[in-house]
Amino acid sequence: MKIRYGGDDNPEQLMTLDPAWLPAEAFRAIGARRVLVCAEDGPVVDTVLAEVARACARYGGQVHRDPSFDGAQLMLVLTGSGSLPSAAGDVAAEVSSGEPLGEEGYALARPGGTTVVLADGPVGLLYGLFHVARLGTAAFDGWHPLEARRPAKPRRMLDHWDNVDVHPVMGQVERGYAGGSIFWRAGQPRDLARVREYGRLLAAAGVNAISVNNVNVHATEARLLTDRLHQVAAIAAVLRPYGIRVHLSVSFASPMVLGGLPTADPLDASVRQWWADAVSAVYAAIPDFGGFVVKADSEGQPGPFGYGRTHADGANALAAALAPFGGVVHWRAFVYNHHQDWRDRSTDRARAAHDHFAPLDGQFADNVILQVKYGPVDFQAREAVSPVIGAMASTAVAVELQVTQEYTGQQRHVCYLGPLWSWVLGFPFSRRTVAEVAAELVAVSNVGDDPFWTGHPLAQANLYAFGRLAWDPSLDPVAVLDEWISLTFAPCPSPLRAALHEIMDSSWSVYESYTAPLGVGFMVDPGSHYGPSVDGYEYSRWGTYHFADRDGVGVDRTRASGTGFTGQFPPPWRDVYESPDSCPDELLLFFHHVPYTHVLRSGLSVIQHIYDTHFDGVARVVQMRRRWAEVADFVGQARHARVAELLDEQVRSATEWRDHINTYFYRKSGIPDARGRRIYA
Ligand code: GCU
């Protein structure tokens, strides 16, 4: 596969930047109308005005600013900006009797033939405008009762794993599958026009915070906190008009590597002073700076353990420096010893975060947010929900998702992750779901300098869905996908819509079916994490992750005979997962080592399930490719060609997965396929 994603030396770069879910057409319904904007100018209101003006210039509508104008078909009104037009006044009266809209909320109503969007803050007005775009002509039909919308979570954040310099192993973007960084190129800041467009896309999906650099903070990137701070300030200035605040990943060792101190001990007075001084310089440059993201004591990053301190000590030291300015620390719970994974039962990586953090609950400062990966291992296509999320009753927790598809096909495979995230968000810990427990949602971005933003044009849907589900975790992921289709392919002909749903709705479970069965995880190529390597797990002393032998397969994480990980869950899950009889089949091999002949709820044995799902998975990918070929006439040529080329790769890769996995387990088990298919390629 020879796709080249981006970079200024790439001829493809000459291709226009894809508008993703904001093509001009998505604003037709707005742009064809008389639009009254009642709000005082300011950076975000100017964004609203520019959007409306651009749409009206294109589709023949008009923009009005005088509140006494009485011919408006759409009113965008900021409360507190003087006397309200009468239609808006009625809506305001109704809104004021309910819960406040807040800075980011908005109300929409359609009394007497005028569509009214009302907000208490400029960002709410911008979100309201994008909501009208999502509704399209439906926003202007008939009568709408008042609907007030507010985000479920105050912060909806994307983490970029971008490096400033090109890292010798990880390149410009760690685990990036869409070309280079949109912020930097080989050590230098880039033109930020693309970042402005990115801000626009993110605002339309509801994202309001980004961290700009890799959690593995190398030497050059560490300096973003000091002598490269102006580069962060420039990004913040471009994103501010879209209601997006900027955060920075920092090295825990900054006082040493940047400040020349002999220690980074979080309880040392000179270290604390160094952080305080560094933070006040940041706020002088970026008054609305969001805060720090920290990966400490993990995969080679420095941390408090080096000083005999806890992670609460470490996080609180940085939090103390940020608190006077309203900043926060996102402290990652992805703390494990990669030299020790599977050394013995007690070093199962799945246990590590809970072992480290559950005892610290209640010890974190108020402006620390513990950022917990959704699963206890590492963004696998299927793993249990992390028990840490349910164990931190007195700590603010951000659930971390991965939009970049490190373990889910690396944006070469179609894998719409909305259903996975919905499953995670809906998972009930005792009485509360993950969505209810989580203070915020964070995800690793999948964007690079590729003209399609995300390498695979259909991977844009994951970025959009993250924003929408972070705004409202109760949304149906297929309905969110439908929204994305409607906007992106506006106006979307029904054969194309049908094909996209057929290709994407269940693409996560298709991906799962031809890769790792029954939650076993980690059968990927070590290092790159793409393609099959059944015994390839990089850290295990035994060289396998799944413990397959001639009798059975799976990871025993029970209390009775395994790593004891099941004991980290509250009831009822600690017991549900403990027994293979009650453990859900899709997680069976995540929790249990079972014989190949173990019978699943489907009536199939484990080995037959492995064979069947791998054959079926490939057949479904072949069908995806066929469906995409059928809709060529409805999609722009470049986009169609890119997806078609990637589907060829997906068919090749899925076939490779099928043959590796089936052959491997046939050889181990010696049990032939009951349906007599040829197992070897
Ligand atoms: C994974 C990934 C790393 C990343 C790490 C993290 O292990 O492979 O590249 O740094 O997650 O989340 O910090």
XYZ file of C-alpha atoms and ligand atoms in Angstrom:
694
model
C 0.000 0.000 0.000
C 1.572 3.256 -1.059
C -0.630 5.947 0.359
C 1.322 9.026 1.357
C -0.523 11.056 3.846
C 0.770 14.555 4.035
C 3.827 16.663 4.381
C 4.687 19.701 2.314
C 6.867 17.627 0.000
C 3.976 15.408 -0.922
C 2.221 16.202 -4.213
C -1.009 15.039 -2.627
C -0.664 17.960 -0.265
C -1.756 20.115 -3.158
C -5.151 18.549 -2.791
C -7.529 20.846 -0.967
C -8.046 20.174 2.687
C -11.117 18.005 3.086
C -13.958 19.885 4.810
C -14.816 16.735 6.783
C -18.182 17.262 8.536
C -18.387 20.930 7.640
C -18.781 21.176 3.860
C -20.424 24.374 2.645
C -23.498 22.342 1.814
C -24.054 21.570 5.497
C -24.893 25.285 5.961
C -27.318 25.572 3.064
C -30.391 25.733 5.269
C -28.869 28.540 7.344
C -27.316 30.387 4.434
C -30.563 30.657 2.515
C -32.283 32.631 5.305
C -32.505 36.020 6.941
C -30.390 35.595 10.029
C -30.358 38.007 12.955
C -27.338 37.836 15.252
C -27.862 39.705 18.524
C -24.613 39.585 20.433
C -21.746 41.875 21.218
C -18.631 41.264 19.167
C -15.878 39.196 20.692
C -13.624 36.409 19.465
C -16.267 33.662 19.585
C -19.183 35.821 18.445
C -17.014 36.870 15.521
C -16.703 33.199 14.643
C -20.485 32.871 14.683
C -20.843 35.934 12.491
C -18.215 34.734 10.052
C -19.927 31.348 9.730
C -23.303 32.943 9.085
C -21.893 35.527 6.689
C -20.054 32.870 4.694
C -23.158 30.696 4.438
C -25.394 33.627 3.466
C -22.947 34.848 0.839
C -23.040 31.420 -0.707
C -26.746 30.635 -0.516
C -28.347 34.061 -0.877
C -29.393 34.779 2.704
C -28.832 37.938 4.747
C -27.128 38.762 8.025
C -28.764 41.358 10.285
C -27.418 42.870 13.496
C -30.165 45.302 14.509
C -32.344 43.734 17.253
C -35.365 45.648 15.951
C -35.215 43.821 12.587
C -38.458 41.872 12.495
C -38.093 39.686 9.392
C -35.637 37.147 10.799
C -36.085 33.469 10.003
C -33.242 32.524 12.326
C -32.218 34.457 15.441
C -28.969 33.789 17.250
C -29.244 35.661 20.507
C -26.873 36.076 23.400
C -28.686 36.950 26.598
C -27.328 39.982 28.374
C -26.668 41.803 25.105
C -29.325 44.485 25.546
C -33.026 44.252 24.850
C -34.031 41.028 23.179
C -36.155 40.749 20.028
C -39.637 39.696 21.087
C -39.481 36.083 19.852
C -36.212 35.656 21.748
C -37.699 37.314 24.821
C -40.427 34.672 24.970
C -37.854 31.901 24.694
C -35.683 33.583 27.351
C -38.636 33.743 29.735
C -39.288 30.053 29.266
C -35.596 29.162 29.639
C -35.170 31.208 32.798
C -37.774 29.112 34.556
C -35.533 26.033 34.171
C -31.960 25.046 34.864
C -29.428 27.683 33.684
C -27.919 27.080 30.256
C -24.392 27.751 31.470
C -21.514 29.036 29.369
C -21.762 26.286 26.777
C -25.444 25.421 26.715
C -28.053 26.748 24.324
C -31.779 26.676 23.840
C -33.564 26.193 20.567
C -37.211 26.916 19.891
C -39.409 27.892 17.011
C -42.216 30.068 18.207
C -44.306 31.637 15.461
C -42.198 30.648 12.462
C -38.850 32.014 13.643
C -36.099 29.662 14.732
C -34.496 31.049 17.864
C -31.177 30.011 19.343
C -30.511 31.509 22.735
C -27.347 31.223 24.804
C -25.898 32.776 27.928
C -22.318 32.606 26.675
C -20.682 33.091 23.251
C -19.531 29.475 23.058
C -23.097 28.323 23.687
C -24.155 30.470 20.737
C -21.530 28.843 18.529
C -22.655 25.369 19.608
C -26.247 26.393 18.940
C -25.331 27.488 15.422
C -23.667 24.157 14.710
C -26.731 22.412 16.079
C -28.900 24.241 13.565
C -26.488 23.087 10.848
C -26.932 19.500 12.068
C -30.704 19.857 11.914
C -30.597 21.365 8.422
C -34.004 22.223 6.979
C -35.671 20.479 9.927
C -34.649 23.481 12.047
C -36.994 25.607 9.956
C -40.001 23.312 9.689
C -43.165 23.756 11.685
C -43.210 24.373 15.388
C -40.467 23.241 17.763
C -41.006 23.035 21.483
C -38.197 24.505 23.524
C -35.180 22.234 23.766
C -32.334 23.194 26.049
C -29.006 21.463 25.567
C -26.045 21.479 27.886
C -22.904 19.362 27.769
C -22.892 16.400 30.142
C -19.209 17.010 30.855
C -17.583 20.405 31.332
C -14.363 19.364 29.596
C -14.265 17.309 26.393
C -10.653 16.985 25.532
C -8.377 15.601 22.831
C -4.784 14.715 23.534
C -2.332 14.990 20.686
C 0.663 12.712 20.853
C 2.585 15.090 18.597
C 6.309 15.590 18.799
C 7.995 18.830 17.828
C 11.019 17.011 16.493
C 10.764 13.844 14.479
C 11.338 11.035 16.969
C 13.690 8.353 15.598
C 11.232 5.536 16.372
C 7.828 7.154 16.787
C 8.140 9.808 14.087
C 6.407 13.145 14.289
C 3.204 11.832 15.828
C 3.403 8.882 18.198
C 0.828 6.302 17.122
C -0.241 8.753 14.434
C -1.722 7.276 11.265
C -2.572 10.416 9.343
C 0.766 11.896 8.399
C 2.731 14.474 10.347
C 1.755 16.900 13.062
C -0.575 19.775 12.239
C 1.377 21.910 14.725
C 5.028 21.199 14.013
C 7.166 19.951 11.227
C 10.696 18.751 11.946
C 11.224 21.000 14.926
C 9.491 24.117 13.620
C 5.958 25.438 14.088
C 3.802 25.181 11.012
C 1.470 27.647 9.468
C -1.631 27.472 11.675
C -4.299 27.808 8.984
C -4.998 24.108 9.249
C -5.181 24.336 13.038
C -7.857 27.023 12.667
C -9.883 24.667 10.479
C -9.323 21.925 13.023
C -10.680 24.175 15.767
C -13.770 24.721 13.679
C -14.316 20.993 13.205
C -13.776 20.319 16.890
C -16.186 23.035 17.976
C -18.821 21.567 15.667
C -18.336 18.220 17.409
C -18.368 19.777 20.889
C -14.689 19.419 21.885
C -13.440 22.287 24.046
C -9.896 21.398 25.113
C -6.787 19.969 23.516
C -3.395 19.010 24.774
C -0.939 19.738 22.000
C 2.046 17.467 22.603
C 2.972 13.867 23.289
C 2.590 12.403 26.771
C 6.081 10.983 26.291
C 7.836 14.305 26.656
C 11.217 14.314 24.946
C 13.865 17.016 25.322
C 12.620 19.452 22.673
C 8.986 19.052 23.654
C 9.796 19.706 27.321
C 10.799 23.200 26.267
C 7.277 24.045 25.174
C 6.885 24.970 28.814
C 9.616 27.594 28.693
C 11.499 28.950 25.705
C 9.077 27.407 23.194
C 6.022 28.633 25.087
C 5.282 31.232 22.397
C 4.503 28.335 20.044
C 1.826 27.092 22.415
C 0.494 30.624 22.816
C 0.157 30.909 19.040
C -1.899 27.706 18.915
C -4.054 28.919 21.814
C -4.743 32.181 19.981
C -5.967 30.334 16.907
C -8.229 27.978 18.885
C -9.682 30.544 21.326
C -12.302 31.812 18.835
C -13.679 28.264 18.754
C -14.039 27.983 22.518
C -11.079 25.594 22.816
C -8.496 25.849 25.580
C -4.990 24.545 25.240
C -3.189 22.182 27.626
C 0.387 20.950 27.611
C 2.048 17.622 28.409
C 4.964 18.278 30.701
C 7.814 16.204 31.995
C 7.797 15.506 35.687
C 11.548 16.124 35.565
C 11.119 19.652 34.162
C 12.687 21.328 37.215
C 15.848 19.359 36.433
C 15.884 19.279 32.651
C 14.713 22.850 32.178
C 15.502 24.485 35.495
C 18.840 22.880 36.252
C 17.757 21.870 39.754
C 19.391 18.799 41.271
C 16.034 17.172 42.009
C 12.402 16.986 40.875
C 11.216 15.789 44.297
C 7.642 17.085 44.526
C 8.017 17.912 48.207
C 11.196 19.931 47.768
C 10.590 23.675 48.271
C 12.828 24.748 45.376
C 11.023 22.323 43.068
C 7.641 23.689 44.088
C 8.865 27.227 43.564
C 10.178 26.281 40.137
C 6.743 24.973 39.131
C 5.043 28.066 40.540
C 7.316 30.355 38.519
C 6.954 28.297 35.357
C 3.170 28.286 35.662
C 2.900 32.001 36.236
C 4.962 32.603 33.084
C 2.565 30.332 31.193
C -0.489 32.295 32.358
C 1.189 35.579 31.483
C 1.432 34.278 27.904
C -1.846 32.306 27.790
C -4.412 33.680 30.249
C -6.925 30.900 29.548
C -4.369 28.086 29.610
C -6.017 24.790 30.600
C -3.296 22.972 32.506
C -0.874 20.057 32.370
C -1.089 16.440 31.283
C 1.411 14.154 33.011
C 2.546 10.631 32.266
C 4.802 9.695 35.166
C 6.594 6.503 36.166
C 5.421 4.791 33.024
C 7.301 3.412 30.018
C 10.458 5.298 30.884
C 8.936 8.621 31.935
C 10.224 10.116 35.220
C 7.897 10.366 38.194
C 7.495 10.620 41.944
C 8.528 7.011 42.616
C 12.122 8.108 41.969
C 11.910 10.153 45.168
C 9.982 7.689 47.268
C 6.840 9.847 46.833
C 3.343 8.820 45.859
C 1.502 9.835 42.746
C -0.703 12.024 44.910
C 2.410 13.885 46.078
C 3.509 14.291 42.478
C 0.156 15.409 41.098
C -0.544 17.750 43.990
C 2.758 19.588 43.584
C 1.881 20.562 40.023
C -1.729 21.201 40.987
C -0.628 23.672 43.669
C 1.194 25.722 41.055
C -1.820 25.733 38.712
C -4.574 26.292 41.283
C -4.238 30.088 41.652
C -4.889 30.428 37.912
C -7.728 27.933 37.654
C -5.594 25.363 35.818
C -5.838 21.600 36.226
C -3.527 18.592 36.144
C -4.550 15.566 34.133
C -2.518 12.906 35.873
C -2.498 9.658 33.931
C -3.204 6.399 35.713
C -1.392 4.453 32.970
C 1.334 3.539 35.432
C 2.877 0.105 35.181
C 6.324 -1.361 35.016
C 6.885 -2.543 31.475
C 9.963 -4.482 32.589
C 7.849 -6.490 35.002
C 4.655 -7.314 33.111
C 3.966 -11.011 33.625
C 7.117 -11.585 35.667
C 4.807 -13.511 37.929
C 1.154 -13.516 38.837
C 1.373 -10.320 40.846
C 2.701 -8.300 37.924
C -0.213 -8.659 35.517
C -0.311 -5.238 33.881
C -4.088 -5.169 34.181
C -3.725 -4.884 37.932
C -1.194 -2.072 37.997
C -3.304 1.100 37.811
C -5.691 -0.051 40.522
C -2.838 -1.263 42.719
C -1.199 2.154 42.451
C -4.161 4.501 42.547
C -7.072 3.004 44.483
C -5.214 3.414 47.809
C -4.683 7.109 46.977
C -8.366 7.941 46.573
C -9.153 11.077 48.558
C -5.552 12.310 48.576
C -5.607 14.293 45.339
C -6.061 18.059 45.228
C -9.342 19.348 43.804
C -7.738 20.427 40.540
C -6.220 17.012 39.839
C -8.087 14.848 37.371
C -7.006 11.245 37.279
C -6.971 10.225 33.628
C -7.765 6.528 33.339
C -7.660 4.478 30.139
C -11.030 2.819 29.576
C -9.509 -0.608 29.917
C -6.952 -1.907 32.381
C -4.474 -2.939 29.695
C -4.075 -0.676 26.706
C -6.781 0.367 24.252
C -7.396 -3.163 23.007
C -10.286 -3.824 20.628
C -11.946 -5.579 23.558
C -11.023 -5.575 27.208
C -12.837 -5.184 30.479
C -13.666 -1.682 31.677
C -10.957 -0.432 34.032
C -11.923 -1.028 37.671
C -10.034 2.152 38.593
C -12.926 4.157 37.162
C -15.226 2.683 39.789
C -12.735 2.832 42.645
C -12.107 6.571 42.983
C -15.209 7.913 44.696
C -13.356 10.958 46.067
C -11.254 11.749 42.989
C -12.222 13.443 39.725
C -11.734 10.871 36.984
C -11.369 11.469 33.251
C -11.961 8.389 31.139
C -9.393 8.190 28.345
C -10.413 6.783 24.962
C -8.240 6.347 21.906
C -9.548 7.887 18.707
C -6.267 7.133 17.014
C -6.619 3.477 16.085
C -3.427 2.060 17.544
C -4.873 -1.389 18.193
C -7.960 -1.128 16.020
C -6.567 -1.075 12.511
C -4.457 2.090 12.504
C -6.775 4.011 10.214
C -6.127 1.517 7.461
C -9.106 -0.569 8.560
C -12.638 0.773 8.852
C -13.399 0.567 12.545
C -16.110 2.890 13.821
C -15.495 3.072 17.549
C -18.722 4.752 18.676
C -20.288 1.419 19.728
C -17.194 0.477 21.776
C -17.233 3.822 23.586
C -20.979 3.620 24.186
C -20.509 0.205 25.717
C -17.784 1.580 28.001
C -19.803 4.665 28.940
C -22.873 2.611 29.712
C -21.028 0.067 31.835
C -22.621 0.045 35.287
C -20.352 0.136 38.319
C -22.643 -0.658 41.222
C -25.343 1.941 40.810
C -23.635 4.389 38.457
C -22.495 4.019 34.872
C -19.028 4.999 33.683
C -20.601 8.042 32.035
C -22.059 9.099 35.369
C -18.886 8.424 37.339
C -16.577 10.206 34.883
C -15.952 13.882 35.542
C -14.733 14.278 31.974
C -13.883 12.447 28.796
C -10.530 12.622 27.067
C -9.288 10.896 23.916
C -6.120 10.588 21.906
C -6.645 12.401 18.603
C -6.365 10.716 15.203
C -5.585 13.835 13.197
C -2.480 14.580 11.183
C -1.486 16.684 8.216
C -3.204 14.365 5.782
C -5.613 16.252 3.479
C -8.390 13.998 4.777
C -7.304 14.786 8.329
C -7.434 11.205 9.548
C -5.744 9.158 6.812
C -8.812 7.001 6.321
C -11.620 9.359 5.361
C -14.110 7.200 7.272
C -12.002 7.531 10.443
C -13.233 11.122 10.650
C -16.403 9.607 12.064
C -14.486 8.513 15.155
C -13.280 12.030 15.845
C -16.775 13.403 15.411
C -18.324 10.675 17.540
C -15.898 11.264 20.379
C -16.968 14.909 20.610
C -20.644 14.114 20.402
C -20.516 11.289 22.965
C -18.442 13.428 25.317
C -21.129 16.077 25.028
C -23.911 13.549 25.550
C -22.834 10.004 26.444
C -26.404 8.768 26.122
C -26.489 9.346 22.367
C -26.956 6.279 20.199
C -23.640 5.744 18.368
C -25.377 4.733 15.152
C -27.476 7.913 15.281
C -24.250 9.880 15.782
C -22.778 8.129 12.774
C -25.866 9.077 10.819
C -25.361 12.721 11.814
C -21.783 12.517 10.627
C -22.929 10.993 7.328
C -25.574 13.679 6.820
C -23.108 16.494 7.370
C -20.071 15.023 5.638
C -21.831 13.839 2.504
C -24.437 16.604 2.421
C -26.779 16.169 0.701
C -26.377 12.433 1.207
C -28.189 10.267 -1.357
C -29.939 7.339 0.273
C -27.943 4.554 -1.465
C -24.757 6.101 -0.082
C -26.221 6.444 3.401
C -27.303 2.804 3.328
C -23.883 1.641 2.148
C -22.049 3.673 4.781
C -24.195 2.222 7.546
C -23.650 -1.248 6.199
C -19.902 -0.710 6.083
C -19.481 1.186 9.351
C -22.203 0.377 11.919
C -20.705 -2.898 13.023
C -17.154 -2.386 11.757
C -15.754 -2.564 15.304
C -17.174 -6.026 15.848
C -15.997 -7.047 12.381
C -12.492 -5.892 13.265
C -12.668 -7.763 16.530
C -13.879 -10.896 14.755
C -10.811 -11.312 12.545
C -8.259 -10.144 15.108
C -8.302 -11.105 18.790
C -11.064 -13.530 19.817
C -13.077 -13.422 23.060
C -11.143 -10.542 24.626
C -7.748 -12.195 24.524
C -5.928 -9.100 23.244
C -2.351 -8.305 22.248
C -1.699 -10.593 19.321
C -0.300 -7.700 17.299
C 3.083 -7.145 15.824
C 5.325 -5.887 18.623
C 6.367 -2.280 18.316
C 4.212 -1.287 15.353
C 1.034 -2.860 16.778
C -0.249 -3.479 13.244
C -0.939 -6.913 11.832
C -0.891 -10.310 13.483
C 1.891 -11.708 15.620
C 0.195 -14.255 17.792
C 3.125 -14.747 20.149
C 4.444 -11.258 19.718
C 3.660 -9.499 22.992
C 6.662 -7.308 23.616
C 6.912 -7.391 27.388
C 6.069 -10.905 28.524
C 8.911 -13.109 29.693
C 7.173 -15.984 27.971
C 6.753 -14.133 24.721
C 2.999 -14.640 24.669
C 0.149 -12.773 26.128
C -2.588 -15.335 25.771
C -0.904 -18.350 27.446
C -2.042 -20.726 24.703
C -0.803 -24.289 25.042
C -1.996 -27.566 23.554
C -4.943 -27.733 25.965
C -6.317 -24.240 26.108
C -5.976 -20.477 25.814
C -6.672 -17.321 27.820
C -5.382 -15.283 30.723
C -6.339 -16.484 34.180
C -7.126 -13.338 36.097
C -9.304 -14.977 38.724
C -8.826 -14.745 42.463
C -9.066 -18.510 42.751
C -6.147 -19.463 40.568
C -4.931 -16.460 38.588
C -3.663 -12.929 39.003
C -6.537 -11.881 41.262
C -7.515 -9.023 38.963
C -11.219 -9.922 39.248
C -10.967 -8.852 42.888
C -10.419 -5.237 41.861
C -14.037 -4.986 40.705
C -16.913 -4.132 43.006
C -19.845 -6.532 43.256
C -21.431 -7.928 41.205
C -18.583 -7.828 38.642
C -15.961 -9.418 40.869
C -18.117 -12.540 40.916
C -19.504 -12.294 37.390
C -15.962 -12.251 36.005
C -14.598 -14.833 38.450
C -16.457 -17.771 36.944
C -16.274 -18.817 33.285
C -19.950 -19.709 33.589
C -21.039 -16.146 34.301
C -18.244 -14.233 32.520
C -19.579 -12.723 29.266
C -18.213 -14.680 26.330
C -16.693 -11.632 24.684
C -14.368 -11.311 27.703
C -13.902 -15.001 28.430
C -10.237 -15.187 27.436
C -9.496 -11.878 29.117
C -10.374 -13.457 32.456
C -10.002 -17.209 32.037
C -7.741 -19.884 30.693
C -10.132 -22.453 29.243
C -9.868 -25.623 27.155
C -10.377 -25.229 23.417
C -13.429 -27.423 23.828
C -15.091 -25.055 26.324
C -18.606 -24.422 25.043
C -19.752 -20.814 24.631
C -23.296 -19.530 24.976
C -23.601 -19.783 21.207
C -23.172 -23.548 21.537
C -19.840 -23.401 19.726
C -16.566 -24.506 21.242
C -13.868 -21.865 21.729
C -11.795 -23.310 18.892
C -14.755 -23.431 16.512
C -15.640 -19.851 17.467
C -12.088 -18.801 16.577
C -12.289 -20.478 13.169
C -15.796 -19.233 12.395
C -15.287 -15.614 13.387
C -12.065 -15.360 11.433
C -13.615 -16.760 8.262
C -16.698 -14.648 8.725
C -14.705 -11.480 9.482
C -12.820 -11.687 6.199
C -16.035 -12.353 4.284
C -17.562 -9.252 5.824
C -14.590 -7.095 4.882
C -14.836 -8.361 1.310
C -18.496 -7.365 1.403
C -17.579 -3.889 2.713
C -15.273 -3.426 -0.236
C -17.984 -4.524 -2.634
C -20.485 -2.070 -1.123
C -18.027 0.788 -1.365
C -17.364 0.023 -5.044
C -21.111 0.222 -5.708
C -21.416 3.815 -4.485
C -18.534 5.284 -6.482
C -20.888 7.659 -8.306
C -22.020 9.321 -5.088
C -18.617 10.180 -3.632
C -15.893 12.562 -4.780
C -13.243 10.816 -6.799
C -10.301 11.408 -4.445
C -12.214 10.331 -1.381
C -13.603 7.285 -3.100
C -10.175 6.240 -4.354
C -8.571 6.663 -0.926
C -11.192 4.517 0.805
C -11.086 1.918 -1.976
C -7.315 1.604 -1.672
C -7.578 1.228 2.090
C -10.298 -1.399 1.762
C -7.931 -3.398 -0.444
C -5.420 -3.224 2.383
C -8.082 -4.191 4.908
C -9.005 -7.276 2.886
C -5.327 -8.226 2.630
C -4.672 -7.643 6.315
C -7.845 -9.375 7.525
C -6.928 -12.396 5.428
C -3.477 -12.400 6.962
C -4.989 -12.209 10.436
C -7.380 -15.061 9.676
C -4.646 -17.306 8.388
C -2.209 -16.580 11.183
C -4.708 -17.012 13.972
C -6.494 -20.040 12.592
C -3.247 -21.800 11.705
C -1.723 -21.038 15.064
C -4.649 -22.379 17.056
C -5.085 -25.367 14.790
C -1.451 -26.293 15.383
C -1.702 -25.741 19.111
C -4.977 -27.550 19.605
C -4.799 -30.178 16.894
C -8.578 -29.792 16.501
C -9.737 -29.486 12.896
C -12.406 -27.075 11.694
C -15.764 -28.823 12.100
C -16.870 -27.270 8.806
C -13.934 -28.722 6.910
C -12.544 -25.420 5.631
C -8.932 -25.081 4.682
C -7.131 -23.529 7.635
C -3.764 -22.891 5.987
C -3.398 -20.082 3.481
C 0.589 2.755 24.473
C 1.295 3.231 23.244
C 2.409 4.199 23.560
C 1.872 5.312 24.457
C 1.201 4.710 25.676
C 0.541 5.765 26.575
O 1.430 1.922 25.216
O 1.799 2.137 22.538
O 2.899 4.707 22.359
O 2.901 6.144 24.831
O 0.206 3.837 25.281
O -0.681 5.803 26.590
O 1.215 6.514 27.245
